[in-house]
PDB file of C-alpha atoms in Angstrom:
ATOM      1  CA  MET A   1       0.000   0.000   0.000  1.00  0.00           C
ATOM      2  CA  ASP A   2       1.133   3.575  -0.691  1.00  0.00           C
ATOM      3  CA  ARG A   3       3.378   4.727   2.125  1.00  0.00           C
ATOM      4  CA  LEU A   4       1.993   8.272   2.154  1.00  0.00           C
ATOM      5  CA  LYS A   5      -1.590   6.990   2.350  1.00  0.00           C
ATOM      6  CA  LEU A   6      -0.671   4.976   5.438  1.00  0.00           C
ATOM      7  CA  MET A   7       0.898   8.049   7.016  1.00  0.00           C
ATOM      8  CA  GLU A   8      -2.126  10.191   6.158  1.00  0.00           C
ATOM      9  CA  THR A   9      -4.453   7.633   7.721  1.00  0.00           C
ATOM     10  CA  PHE A  10      -2.357   7.453  10.888  1.00  0.00           C
ATOM     11  CA  VAL A  11      -2.374  11.257  11.227  1.00  0.00           C
ATOM     12  CA  ALA A  12      -6.123  11.445  10.580  1.00  0.00           C
ATOM     13  CA  VAL A  13      -6.913   8.846  13.256  1.00  0.00           C
ATOM     14  CA  SER A  14      -4.572  10.526  15.752  1.00  0.00           C
ATOM     15  CA  GLN A  15      -6.120  13.947  15.186  1.00  0.00           C
ATOM     16  CA  ARG A  16      -9.754  12.835  15.103  1.00  0.00           C
ATOM     17  CA  GLY A  17      -9.468  10.418  18.008  1.00  0.00           C
ATOM     18  CA  SER A  18     -11.218   7.418  16.466  1.00  0.00           C
ATOM     19  CA  LEU A  19     -11.220   5.118  13.468  1.00  0.00           C
ATOM     20  CA  THR A  20     -14.877   5.896  12.830  1.00  0.00           C
ATOM     21  CA  ALA A  21     -14.307   9.654  12.617  1.00  0.00           C
ATOM     22  CA  ALA A  22     -11.347   9.213  10.278  1.00  0.00           C
ATOM     23  CA  ALA A  23     -13.353   6.799   8.118  1.00  0.00           C
ATOM     24  CA  MET A  24     -16.311   9.193   7.893  1.00  0.00           C
ATOM     25  CA  ALA A  25     -14.031  12.057   6.860  1.00  0.00           C
ATOM     26  CA  GLU A  26     -12.563   9.968   4.050  1.00  0.00           C
ATOM     27  CA  GLY A  27     -15.787   8.235   3.055  1.00  0.00           C
ATOM     28  CA  VAL A  28     -14.611   4.667   3.662  1.00  0.00           C
ATOM     29  CA  ALA A  29     -15.522   1.910   6.106  1.00  0.00           C
ATOM     30  CA  PRO A  30     -13.810   1.838   9.544  1.00  0.00           C
ATOM     31  CA  ALA A  31     -12.468  -1.606   8.636  1.00  0.00           C
ATOM     32  CA  VAL A  32     -10.450  -0.021   5.818  1.00  0.00           C
ATOM     33  CA  ILE A  33      -8.857   2.393   8.267  1.00  0.00           C
ATOM     34  CA  SER A  34      -8.114  -0.447  10.669  1.00  0.00           C
ATOM     35  CA  ARG A  35      -6.387  -2.487   7.947  1.00  0.00           C
ATOM     36  CA  ARG A  36      -4.233   0.484   6.986  1.00  0.00           C
ATOM     37  CA  LEU A  37      -3.109   0.986  10.583  1.00  0.00           C
ATOM     38  CA  ASP A  38      -2.323  -2.723  10.892  1.00  0.00           C
ATOM     39  CA  ALA A  39      -0.278  -2.545   7.695  1.00  0.00           C
ATOM     40  CA  LEU A  40       1.624   0.517   8.922  1.00  0.00           C
ATOM     41  CA  GLU A  41       2.465  -1.040  12.290  1.00  0.00           C
ATOM     42  CA  ALA A  42       3.530  -4.246  10.555  1.00  0.00           C
ATOM     43  CA  ARG A  43       5.743  -2.263   8.199  1.00  0.00           C
ATOM     44  CA  LEU A  44       7.419  -0.380  11.036  1.00  0.00           C
ATOM     45  CA  GLY A  45       7.510  -3.273  13.465  1.00  0.00           C
ATOM     46  CA  VAL A  46       6.212  -1.174  16.375  1.00  0.00           C
ATOM     47  CA  LYS A  47       2.899  -0.466  18.070  1.00  0.00           C
ATOM     48  CA  LEU A  48       1.766   3.075  17.282  1.00  0.00           C
ATOM     49  CA  LEU A  49      -1.714   3.124  18.819  1.00  0.00           C
ATOM     50  CA  VAL A  50      -3.455   1.438  21.706  1.00  0.00           C
ATOM     51  CA  ARG A  51      -7.032   0.896  20.527  1.00  0.00           C
ATOM     52  CA  THR A  52      -9.957   0.219  22.849  1.00  0.00           C
ATOM     53  CA  THR A  53     -13.690   0.483  22.361  1.00  0.00           C
ATOM     54  CA  ARG A  54     -13.691   3.893  24.064  1.00  0.00           C
ATOM     55  CA  LYS A  55     -10.580   5.696  22.883  1.00  0.00           C
ATOM     56  CA  ILE A  56      -7.314   5.603  21.003  1.00  0.00           C
ATOM     57  CA  THR A  57      -4.033   6.400  22.746  1.00  0.00           C
ATOM     58  CA  LEU A  58      -0.679   7.029  21.122  1.00  0.00           C
ATOM     59  CA  THR A  59       2.261   4.966  22.302  1.00  0.00           C
ATOM     60  CA  PHE A  60       5.621   6.636  22.904  1.00  0.00           C
ATOM     61  CA  GLU A  61       6.753   5.545  19.452  1.00  0.00           C
ATOM     62  CA  GLY A  62       3.446   6.678  18.016  1.00  0.00           C
ATOM     63  CA  SER A  63       3.811  10.192  19.428  1.00  0.00           C
ATOM     64  CA  ALA A  64       7.285  10.575  17.930  1.00  0.00           C
ATOM     65  CA  TYR A  65       6.179   9.147  14.587  1.00  0.00           C
ATOM     66  CA  LEU A  66       3.134  11.445  14.490  1.00  0.00           C
ATOM     67  CA  GLU A  67       5.334  14.555  14.631  1.00  0.00           C
ATOM     68  CA  ASP A  68       7.475  13.262  11.775  1.00  0.00           C
ATOM     69  CA  CYS A  69       4.430  12.342   9.690  1.00  0.00           C
ATOM     70  CA  GLN A  70       2.875  15.781  10.179  1.00  0.00           C
ATOM     71  CA  ARG A  71       6.125  17.456   9.144  1.00  0.00           C
ATOM     72  CA  ILE A  72       6.558  15.285   6.039  1.00  0.00           C
ATOM     73  CA  LEU A  73       2.962  15.770   4.893  1.00  0.00           C
ATOM     74  CA  ARG A  74       3.193  19.508   5.537  1.00  0.00           C
ATOM     75  CA  GLU A  75       6.394  19.789   3.487  1.00  0.00           C
ATOM     76  CA  LEU A  76       4.829  17.790   0.667  1.00  0.00           C
ATOM     77  CA  ALA A  77       1.784  20.065   0.643  1.00  0.00           C
ATOM     78  CA  ASP A  78       4.050  23.112   0.604  1.00  0.00           C
ATOM     79  CA  ALA A  79       6.015  21.714  -2.330  1.00  0.00           C
ATOM     80  CA  GLU A  80       2.842  21.045  -4.320  1.00  0.00           C
ATOM     81  CA  ALA A  81       1.436  24.459  -3.488  1.00  0.00           C
ATOM     82  CA  ALA A  82       4.649  26.174  -4.585  1.00  0.00           C
ATOM     83  CA  VAL A  83       4.277  24.598  -8.021  1.00  0.00           C
ATOM     84  CA  THR A  84       0.599  25.402  -8.513  1.00  0.00           C
ATOM     85  CA  GLU A  85       0.231  28.781  -6.800  1.00  0.00           C
ATOM     86  CA  GLY A  86       1.940  30.626  -9.636  1.00  0.00           C
ATOM     87  CA  SER A  87      -0.974  29.942 -11.969  1.00  0.00           C
ATOM     88  CA  ALA A  88      -3.787  29.735  -9.413  1.00  0.00           C
ATOM     89  CA  ARG A  89      -6.018  32.527  -8.110  1.00  0.00           C
ATOM     90  CA  ALA A  90      -7.507  32.633  -4.630  1.00  0.00           C
ATOM     91  CA  SER A  91     -11.291  32.218  -4.648  1.00  0.00           C
ATOM     92  CA  GLY A  92     -14.151  30.973  -2.521  1.00  0.00           C
ATOM     93  CA  PHE A  93     -15.380  31.779   0.976  1.00  0.00           C
ATOM     94  CA  LEU A  94     -12.917  32.431   3.830  1.00  0.00           C
ATOM     95  CA  ARG A  95     -14.122  32.012   7.421  1.00  0.00           C
ATOM     96  CA  VAL A  96     -11.881  33.575  10.080  1.00  0.00           C
ATOM     97  CA  THR A  97     -12.216  33.978  13.843  1.00  0.00           C
ATOM     98  CA  ALA A  98     -10.147  36.041  16.278  1.00  0.00           C
ATOM     99  CA  PRO A  99     -10.349  37.465  19.817  1.00  0.00           C
ATOM    100  CA  ALA A 100     -12.677  40.470  19.847  1.00  0.00           C
ATOM    101  CA  GLY A 101     -10.325  43.279  20.864  1.00  0.00           C
ATOM    102  CA  PHE A 102      -7.324  42.032  18.908  1.00  0.00           C
ATOM    103  CA  GLY A 103      -9.473  41.232  15.901  1.00  0.00           C
ATOM    104  CA  ARG A 104     -10.929  44.732  15.669  1.00  0.00           C
ATOM    105  CA  LYS A 105      -7.503  46.385  15.620  1.00  0.00           C
ATOM    106  CA  HIS A 106      -5.269  43.849  13.914  1.00  0.00           C
ATOM    107  CA  VAL A 107      -7.319  41.364  11.892  1.00  0.00           C
ATOM    108  CA  ALA A 108     -10.256  43.295  10.436  1.00  0.00           C
ATOM    109  CA  PRO A 109      -8.102  45.990   8.713  1.00  0.00           C
ATOM    110  CA  LEU A 110      -5.776  43.374   7.211  1.00  0.00           C
ATOM    111  CA  LEU A 111      -8.722  41.283   6.062  1.00  0.00           C
ATOM    112  CA  LEU A 112      -9.958  44.304   4.099  1.00  0.00           C
ATOM    113  CA  ASP A 113      -6.534  44.655   2.473  1.00  0.00           C
ATOM    114  CA  TYR A 114      -6.619  40.957   1.648  1.00  0.00           C
ATOM    115  CA  LEU A 115     -10.076  41.145   0.046  1.00  0.00           C
ATOM    116  CA  ARG A 116      -9.030  44.126  -2.064  1.00  0.00           C
ATOM    117  CA  ALA A 117      -6.064  42.114  -3.342  1.00  0.00           C
ATOM    118  CA  HIS A 118      -8.170  38.994  -3.996  1.00  0.00           C
ATOM    119  CA  PRO A 119     -11.548  40.091  -5.430  1.00  0.00           C
ATOM    120  CA  GLU A 120     -12.717  36.512  -6.032  1.00  0.00           C
ATOM    121  CA  VAL A 121     -12.680  35.745  -2.295  1.00  0.00           C
ATOM    122  CA  SER A 122     -15.576  36.470   0.083  1.00  0.00           C
ATOM    123  CA  ALA A 123     -15.075  36.366   3.836  1.00  0.00           C
ATOM    124  CA  SER A 124     -16.729  36.370   7.234  1.00  0.00           C
ATOM    125  CA  LEU A 125     -14.962  37.439  10.432  1.00  0.00           C
ATOM    126  CA  ASP A 126     -16.179  36.136  13.797  1.00  0.00           C
ATOM    127  CA  LEU A 127     -14.825  38.259  16.648  1.00  0.00           C
ATOM    128  CA  SER A 128     -15.271  36.313  19.865  1.00  0.00           C
ATOM    129  CA  ASP A 129     -13.292  35.678  23.033  1.00  0.00           C
ATOM    130  CA  ARG A 130     -14.593  32.120  23.281  1.00  0.00           C
ATOM    131  CA  THR A 131     -12.568  29.240  21.848  1.00  0.00           C
ATOM    132  CA  VAL A 132     -14.299  28.465  18.569  1.00  0.00           C
ATOM    133  CA  ASP A 133     -14.521  24.819  17.497  1.00  0.00           C
ATOM    134  CA  LEU A 134     -13.018  25.155  14.039  1.00  0.00           C
ATOM    135  CA  VAL A 135     -13.998  21.711  12.775  1.00  0.00           C
ATOM    136  CA  ASN A 136     -17.613  21.606  13.941  1.00  0.00           C
ATOM    137  CA  GLU A 137     -18.290  25.269  13.156  1.00  0.00           C
ATOM    138  CA  GLY A 138     -16.724  25.180   9.712  1.00  0.00           C
ATOM    139  CA  VAL A 139     -14.075  27.854  10.332  1.00  0.00           C
ATOM    140  CA  ASP A 140     -11.017  27.940   8.080  1.00  0.00           C
ATOM    141  CA  CYS A 141      -8.594  29.774  10.343  1.00  0.00           C
ATOM    142  CA  ALA A 142      -8.386  31.218  13.846  1.00  0.00           C
ATOM    143  CA  VAL A 143      -5.971  33.805  15.193  1.00  0.00           C
ATOM    144  CA  ARG A 144      -5.063  32.920  18.785  1.00  0.00           C
ATOM    145  CA  LEU A 145      -2.919  34.633  21.387  1.00  0.00           C
ATOM    146  CA  GLY A 146      -0.731  32.953  23.984  1.00  0.00           C
ATOM    147  CA  GLY A 147      -0.482  29.246  24.681  1.00  0.00           C
ATOM    148  CA  LEU A 148      -2.207  26.692  22.468  1.00  0.00           C
ATOM    149  CA  VAL A 149      -4.216  23.920  24.097  1.00  0.00           C
ATOM    150  CA  ASP A 150      -5.737  21.971  21.171  1.00  0.00           C
ATOM    151  CA  SER A 151      -2.971  19.717  19.846  1.00  0.00           C
ATOM    152  CA  SER A 152      -5.216  18.435  17.027  1.00  0.00           C
ATOM    153  CA  LEU A 153      -4.912  21.794  15.236  1.00  0.00           C
ATOM    154  CA  VAL A 154      -2.057  22.867  13.004  1.00  0.00           C
ATOM    155  CA  ALA A 155      -0.443  26.119  14.158  1.00  0.00           C
ATOM    156  CA  VAL A 156       1.660  28.707  12.322  1.00  0.00           C
ATOM    157  CA  ARG A 157       3.480  31.273  14.438  1.00  0.00           C
ATOM    158  CA  LEU A 158       2.704  34.744  13.100  1.00  0.00           C
ATOM    159  CA  GLY A 159       4.571  36.918  15.572  1.00  0.00           C
ATOM    160  CA  GLU A 160       5.039  37.687  19.244  1.00  0.00           C
ATOM    161  CA  MET A 161       3.020  39.538  21.831  1.00  0.00           C
ATOM    162  CA  ARG A 162       4.355  41.097  25.007  1.00  0.00           C
ATOM    163  CA  ARG A 163       2.707  42.897  27.866  1.00  0.00           C
ATOM    164  CA  VAL A 164       3.754  46.121  29.517  1.00  0.00           C
ATOM    165  CA  VAL A 165       2.772  48.060  32.622  1.00  0.00           C
ATOM    166  CA  VAL A 166       1.399  51.417  31.529  1.00  0.00           C
ATOM    167  CA  GLY A 167       0.044  54.578  33.050  1.00  0.00           C
ATOM    168  CA  SER A 168      -0.790  58.077  31.883  1.00  0.00           C
ATOM    169  CA  PRO A 169       1.643  60.991  32.276  1.00  0.00           C
ATOM    170  CA  ALA A 170      -0.914  62.633  34.597  1.00  0.00           C
ATOM    171  CA  TYR A 171      -0.947  59.570  36.835  1.00  0.00           C
ATOM    172  CA  PHE A 172       2.852  59.487  37.138  1.00  0.00           C
ATOM    173  CA  GLN A 173       2.977  63.217  37.821  1.00  0.00           C
ATOM    174  CA  GLN A 174       0.647  62.714  40.767  1.00  0.00           C
ATOM    175  CA  HIS A 175       1.843  59.338  42.108  1.00  0.00           C
ATOM    176  CA  GLY A 176       5.433  58.982  40.931  1.00  0.00           C
ATOM    177  CA  VAL A 177       7.032  56.247  38.840  1.00  0.00           C
ATOM    178  CA  PRO A 178       7.548  52.689  40.215  1.00  0.00           C
ATOM    179  CA  ARG A 179      11.153  51.526  39.899  1.00  0.00           C
ATOM    180  CA  THR A 180      10.833  47.995  41.308  1.00  0.00           C
ATOM    181  CA  LEU A 181       8.068  45.427  41.599  1.00  0.00           C
ATOM    182  CA  ASP A 182       7.865  46.148  45.329  1.00  0.00           C
ATOM    183  CA  ASP A 183       6.889  49.722  44.439  1.00  0.00           C
ATOM    184  CA  LEU A 184       3.674  48.452  42.844  1.00  0.00           C
ATOM    185  CA  SER A 185       2.155  47.933  46.288  1.00  0.00           C
ATOM    186  CA  CYS A 186       2.147  51.725  46.685  1.00  0.00           C
ATOM    187  CA  HIS A 187       0.320  52.326  43.395  1.00  0.00           C
ATOM    188  CA  VAL A 188      -3.219  51.994  42.106  1.00  0.00           C
ATOM    189  CA  CYS A 189      -3.175  48.848  39.964  1.00  0.00           C
ATOM    190  CA  LEU A 190      -6.108  48.150  37.666  1.00  0.00           C
ATOM    191  CA  ALA A 191      -6.995  44.460  37.830  1.00  0.00           C
ATOM    192  CA  LEU A 192      -8.527  42.265  35.148  1.00  0.00           C
ATOM    193  CA  VAL A 193     -10.627  39.844  37.174  1.00  0.00           C
ATOM    194  CA  THR A 194     -10.124  36.985  34.693  1.00  0.00           C
ATOM    195  CA  GLN A 195      -6.318  37.126  35.071  1.00  0.00           C
ATOM    196  CA  ALA A 196      -4.363  35.379  37.815  1.00  0.00           C
ATOM    197  CA  GLY A 197      -1.924  38.289  37.915  1.00  0.00           C
ATOM    198  CA  TRP A 198       0.838  40.145  36.119  1.00  0.00           C
ATOM    199  CA  ASP A 199       3.833  38.129  34.899  1.00  0.00           C
ATOM    200  CA  PHE A 200       7.369  39.408  35.456  1.00  0.00           C
ATOM    201  CA  VAL A 201      10.899  38.011  35.537  1.00  0.00           C
ATOM    202  CA  VAL A 202      13.317  38.873  38.362  1.00  0.00           C
ATOM    203  CA  ASP A 203      16.867  37.476  38.316  1.00  0.00           C
ATOM    204  CA  GLY A 204      15.827  34.977  35.688  1.00  0.00           C
ATOM    205  CA  LYS A 205      12.893  33.650  37.718  1.00  0.00           C
ATOM    206  CA  PRO A 206       9.182  34.155  36.960  1.00  0.00           C
ATOM    207  CA  VAL A 207       7.270  36.312  39.434  1.00  0.00           C
ATOM    208  CA  LEU A 208       3.490  36.691  39.560  1.00  0.00           C
ATOM    209  CA  PHE A 209       2.163  39.977  40.933  1.00  0.00           C
ATOM    210  CA  LYS A 210      -1.480  39.967  42.023  1.00  0.00           C
ATOM    211  CA  PRO A 211      -2.934  43.468  41.795  1.00  0.00           C
ATOM    212  CA  GLY A 212      -5.498  44.515  44.342  1.00  0.00           C
ATOM    213  CA  GLY A 213      -7.302  47.758  44.955  1.00  0.00           C
ATOM    214  CA  ARG A 214     -10.376  49.802  44.229  1.00  0.00           C
ATOM    215  CA  PHE A 215     -10.604  49.184  40.496  1.00  0.00           C
ATOM    216  CA  ALA A 216     -11.243  45.859  38.772  1.00  0.00           C
ATOM    217  CA  CYS A 217     -13.073  44.835  35.618  1.00  0.00           C
ATOM    218  CA  ASN A 218     -13.585  41.790  33.414  1.00  0.00           C
ATOM    219  CA  ASP A 219     -13.061  43.796  30.207  1.00  0.00           C
ATOM    220  CA  GLY A 220      -9.538  44.697  29.135  1.00  0.00           C
ATOM    221  CA  ALA A 221     -10.768  47.584  26.967  1.00  0.00           C
ATOM    222  CA  VAL A 222     -12.214  49.233  30.059  1.00  0.00           C
ATOM    223  CA  LEU A 223      -8.883  48.921  31.887  1.00  0.00           C
ATOM    224  CA  HIS A 224      -7.250  50.523  28.877  1.00  0.00           C
ATOM    225  CA  ASP A 225      -9.670  53.446  29.080  1.00  0.00           C
ATOM    226  CA  TRP A 226      -9.140  53.771  32.836  1.00  0.00           C
ATOM    227  CA  SER A 227      -5.378  53.914  32.405  1.00  0.00           C
ATOM    228  CA  LEU A 228      -5.761  56.621  29.740  1.00  0.00           C
ATOM    229  CA  ALA A 229      -7.952  58.538  32.196  1.00  0.00           C
ATOM    230  CA  GLY A 230      -5.184  58.466  34.800  1.00  0.00           C
ATOM    231  CA  MET A 231      -7.001  56.134  37.185  1.00  0.00           C
ATOM    232  CA  GLY A 232      -4.071  53.773  37.714  1.00  0.00           C
ATOM    233  CA  LEU A 233      -1.553  51.356  36.224  1.00  0.00           C
ATOM    234  CA  ALA A 234      -2.639  48.609  33.845  1.00  0.00           C
ATOM    235  CA  TRP A 235      -0.888  45.521  32.496  1.00  0.00           C
ATOM    236  CA  ARG A 236      -1.805  45.559  28.833  1.00  0.00           C
ATOM    237  CA  SER A 237      -0.665  43.928  25.611  1.00  0.00           C
ATOM    238  CA  LEU A 238       1.513  45.960  23.291  1.00  0.00           C
ATOM    239  CA  TRP A 239      -0.929  45.320  20.438  1.00  0.00           C
ATOM    240  CA  GLU A 240      -3.497  47.300  22.412  1.00  0.00           C
ATOM    241  CA  VAL A 241      -1.433  50.196  23.765  1.00  0.00           C
ATOM    242  CA  GLY A 242       1.353  50.509  21.190  1.00  0.00           C
ATOM    243  CA  GLU A 243      -0.175  53.539  19.498  1.00  0.00           C
ATOM    244  CA  ASP A 244      -0.800  55.232  22.870  1.00  0.00           C
ATOM    245  CA  LEU A 245       2.839  54.686  23.807  1.00  0.00           C
ATOM    246  CA  ARG A 246       3.991  56.096  20.501  1.00  0.00           C
ATOM    247  CA  TRP A 247       1.961  59.292  20.921  1.00  0.00           C
ATOM    248  CA  GLY A 248       2.730  59.711  24.614  1.00  0.00           C
ATOM    249  CA  ARG A 249      -0.802  59.132  25.870  1.00  0.00           C
ATOM    250  CA  LEU A 250       0.597  56.279  27.971  1.00  0.00           C
ATOM    251  CA  VAL A 251       4.071  55.524  29.326  1.00  0.00           C
ATOM    252  CA  SER A 252       5.419  52.046  30.049  1.00  0.00           C
ATOM    253  CA  VAL A 253       7.320  51.288  33.253  1.00  0.00           C
ATOM    254  CA  LEU A 254       9.161  48.310  34.749  1.00  0.00           C
ATOM    255  CA  ASP A 255      10.192  47.165  31.262  1.00  0.00           C
ATOM    256  CA  ALA A 256      13.367  45.605  32.694  1.00  0.00           C
ATOM    257  CA  PHE A 257      11.187  43.039  34.489  1.00  0.00           C
ATOM    258  CA  ALA A 258       8.931  42.182  31.534  1.00  0.00           C
ATOM    259  CA  ALA A 259       8.198  38.507  30.987  1.00  0.00           C
ATOM    260  CA  PRO A 260       9.208  36.942  27.651  1.00  0.00           C
ATOM    261  CA  PRO A 261       6.725  37.477  24.815  1.00  0.00           C
ATOM    262  CA  VAL A 262       4.198  34.812  23.900  1.00  0.00           C
ATOM    263  CA  GLY A 263       3.162  33.736  20.453  1.00  0.00           C
ATOM    264  CA  ILE A 264       0.471  34.923  18.088  1.00  0.00           C
ATOM    265  CA  HIS A 265      -0.635  31.951  15.995  1.00  0.00           C
ATOM    266  CA  ALA A 266      -2.873  31.108  13.110  1.00  0.00           C
ATOM    267  CA  VAL A 267      -4.474  27.708  13.694  1.00  0.00           C
ATOM    268  CA  PHE A 268      -6.511  25.537  11.371  1.00  0.00           C
ATOM    269  CA  PRO A 269      -7.837  21.961  11.396  1.00  0.00           C
ATOM    270  CA  GLN A 270      -5.395  20.496   8.901  1.00  0.00           C
ATOM    271  CA  ARG A 271      -2.710  21.473   6.418  1.00  0.00           C
ATOM    272  CA  ARG A 272      -3.214  18.894   3.685  1.00  0.00           C
ATOM    273  CA  HIS A 273      -4.814  20.551   0.650  1.00  0.00           C
ATOM    274  CA  LEU A 274      -5.043  23.859   2.479  1.00  0.00           C
ATOM    275  CA  PRO A 275      -7.012  26.184   0.171  1.00  0.00           C
ATOM    276  CA  LEU A 276      -4.984  28.903  -1.469  1.00  0.00           C
ATOM    277  CA  ARG A 277      -7.280  31.584  -0.023  1.00  0.00           C
ATOM    278  CA  VAL A 278      -6.418  30.423   3.510  1.00  0.00           C
ATOM    279  CA  ARG A 279      -2.702  30.085   2.832  1.00  0.00           C
ATOM    280  CA  LEU A 280      -2.433  33.583   1.359  1.00  0.00           C
ATOM    281  CA  PHE A 281      -4.355  35.139   4.257  1.00  0.00           C
ATOM    282  CA  ILE A 282      -2.036  33.497   6.790  1.00  0.00           C
ATOM    283  CA  GLU A 283       0.988  34.710   4.828  1.00  0.00           C
ATOM    284  CA  LEU A 284      -0.401  38.257   4.884  1.00  0.00           C
ATOM    285  CA  LEU A 285      -0.859  38.185   8.662  1.00  0.00           C
ATOM    286  CA  LYS A 286       2.623  36.774   9.180  1.00  0.00           C
ATOM    287  CA  ALA A 287       4.203  39.415   6.951  1.00  0.00           C
ATOM    288  CA  HIS A 288       2.724  42.147   9.156  1.00  0.00           C
ATOM    289  CA  TYR A 289       2.880  40.602  12.632  1.00  0.00           C
ATOM    290  CA  SER A 290       6.496  39.457  12.302  1.00  0.00           C
ATOM    291  CA  ARG A 291       7.685  43.057  11.809  1.00  0.00           C
ATOM    292  CA  PRO A 292       8.694  44.662  15.130  1.00  0.00           C
ATOM    293  CA  ASP A 293       7.756  48.103  13.805  1.00  0.00           C
ATOM    294  CA  TYR A 294       4.198  46.931  13.165  1.00  0.00           C
ATOM    295  CA  TRP A 295       3.564  46.986  16.915  1.00  0.00           C
ATOM    296  CA  ASP A 296       5.766  49.919  17.944  1.00  0.00           C
ATOM    297  CA  LYS A 297       5.192  52.335  15.060  1.00  0.00           C
ATOM    298  CA  ARG A 298       1.679  51.625  13.890  1.00  0.00           C
ATOM    299  CA  GLU A 299       0.228  54.607  12.043  1.00  0.00           C
TER     300      GLU A 299
END
């Protein structure tokens, strides 16, 4: 049997969690999928999956082989796309989701640029802070910030996001500027109730500061507005406050203790036969987000 077909079947079963789901996606009987897995394990001479009536679990060898299979299939798809993209034109319907605040500022404007460049593509943008189920909701691509939890999705790193402690010039004129993390206890710190705290690094070790005080909210945009109004210090993402820092409406402090940046990713259910419209949109986002001046010098 074709070696690539066996690899594709193994990846599909691993990602979908069952032989039945993989069989339905391909339009074959579960027995066909089972025979392919048996043939692959016989070929390799190792057990890749532990199959029970309730679930499928990867063995140690299976986990390592899965990573290699995903890489090989991804590289093959890239090679095929490189040959065909020169003569192909993006078309069809593109479904994208992103976090609400980030999406308004940094996805929606770029999606407009993308649609102008590709007039045969239509698109919908779902701005939501919930974790959208891409497979069941029929979404092509999601932009996600921070750590990724769904290992069944393919992820492309688009850029980095870091957080800074900010306050208005009026606030610092009245309350002074904190020089150390201990100084924060003497300042008004605006808390986001859904966050465990503010992440810092001191002497190479992570430190979590838990703000407490009169002001708290479950909406980061409100904390942003409060910091602009001089109500206190806020721990905000650079994508949100970069323009305010550039124009002097806010000032960042304690930058020497900033935690390392976290990733901005595009995620999608699979990479095999990824539509050109999706691939080009991801490339557009990466071209912008990977530029440091995009965040620090945004017009």
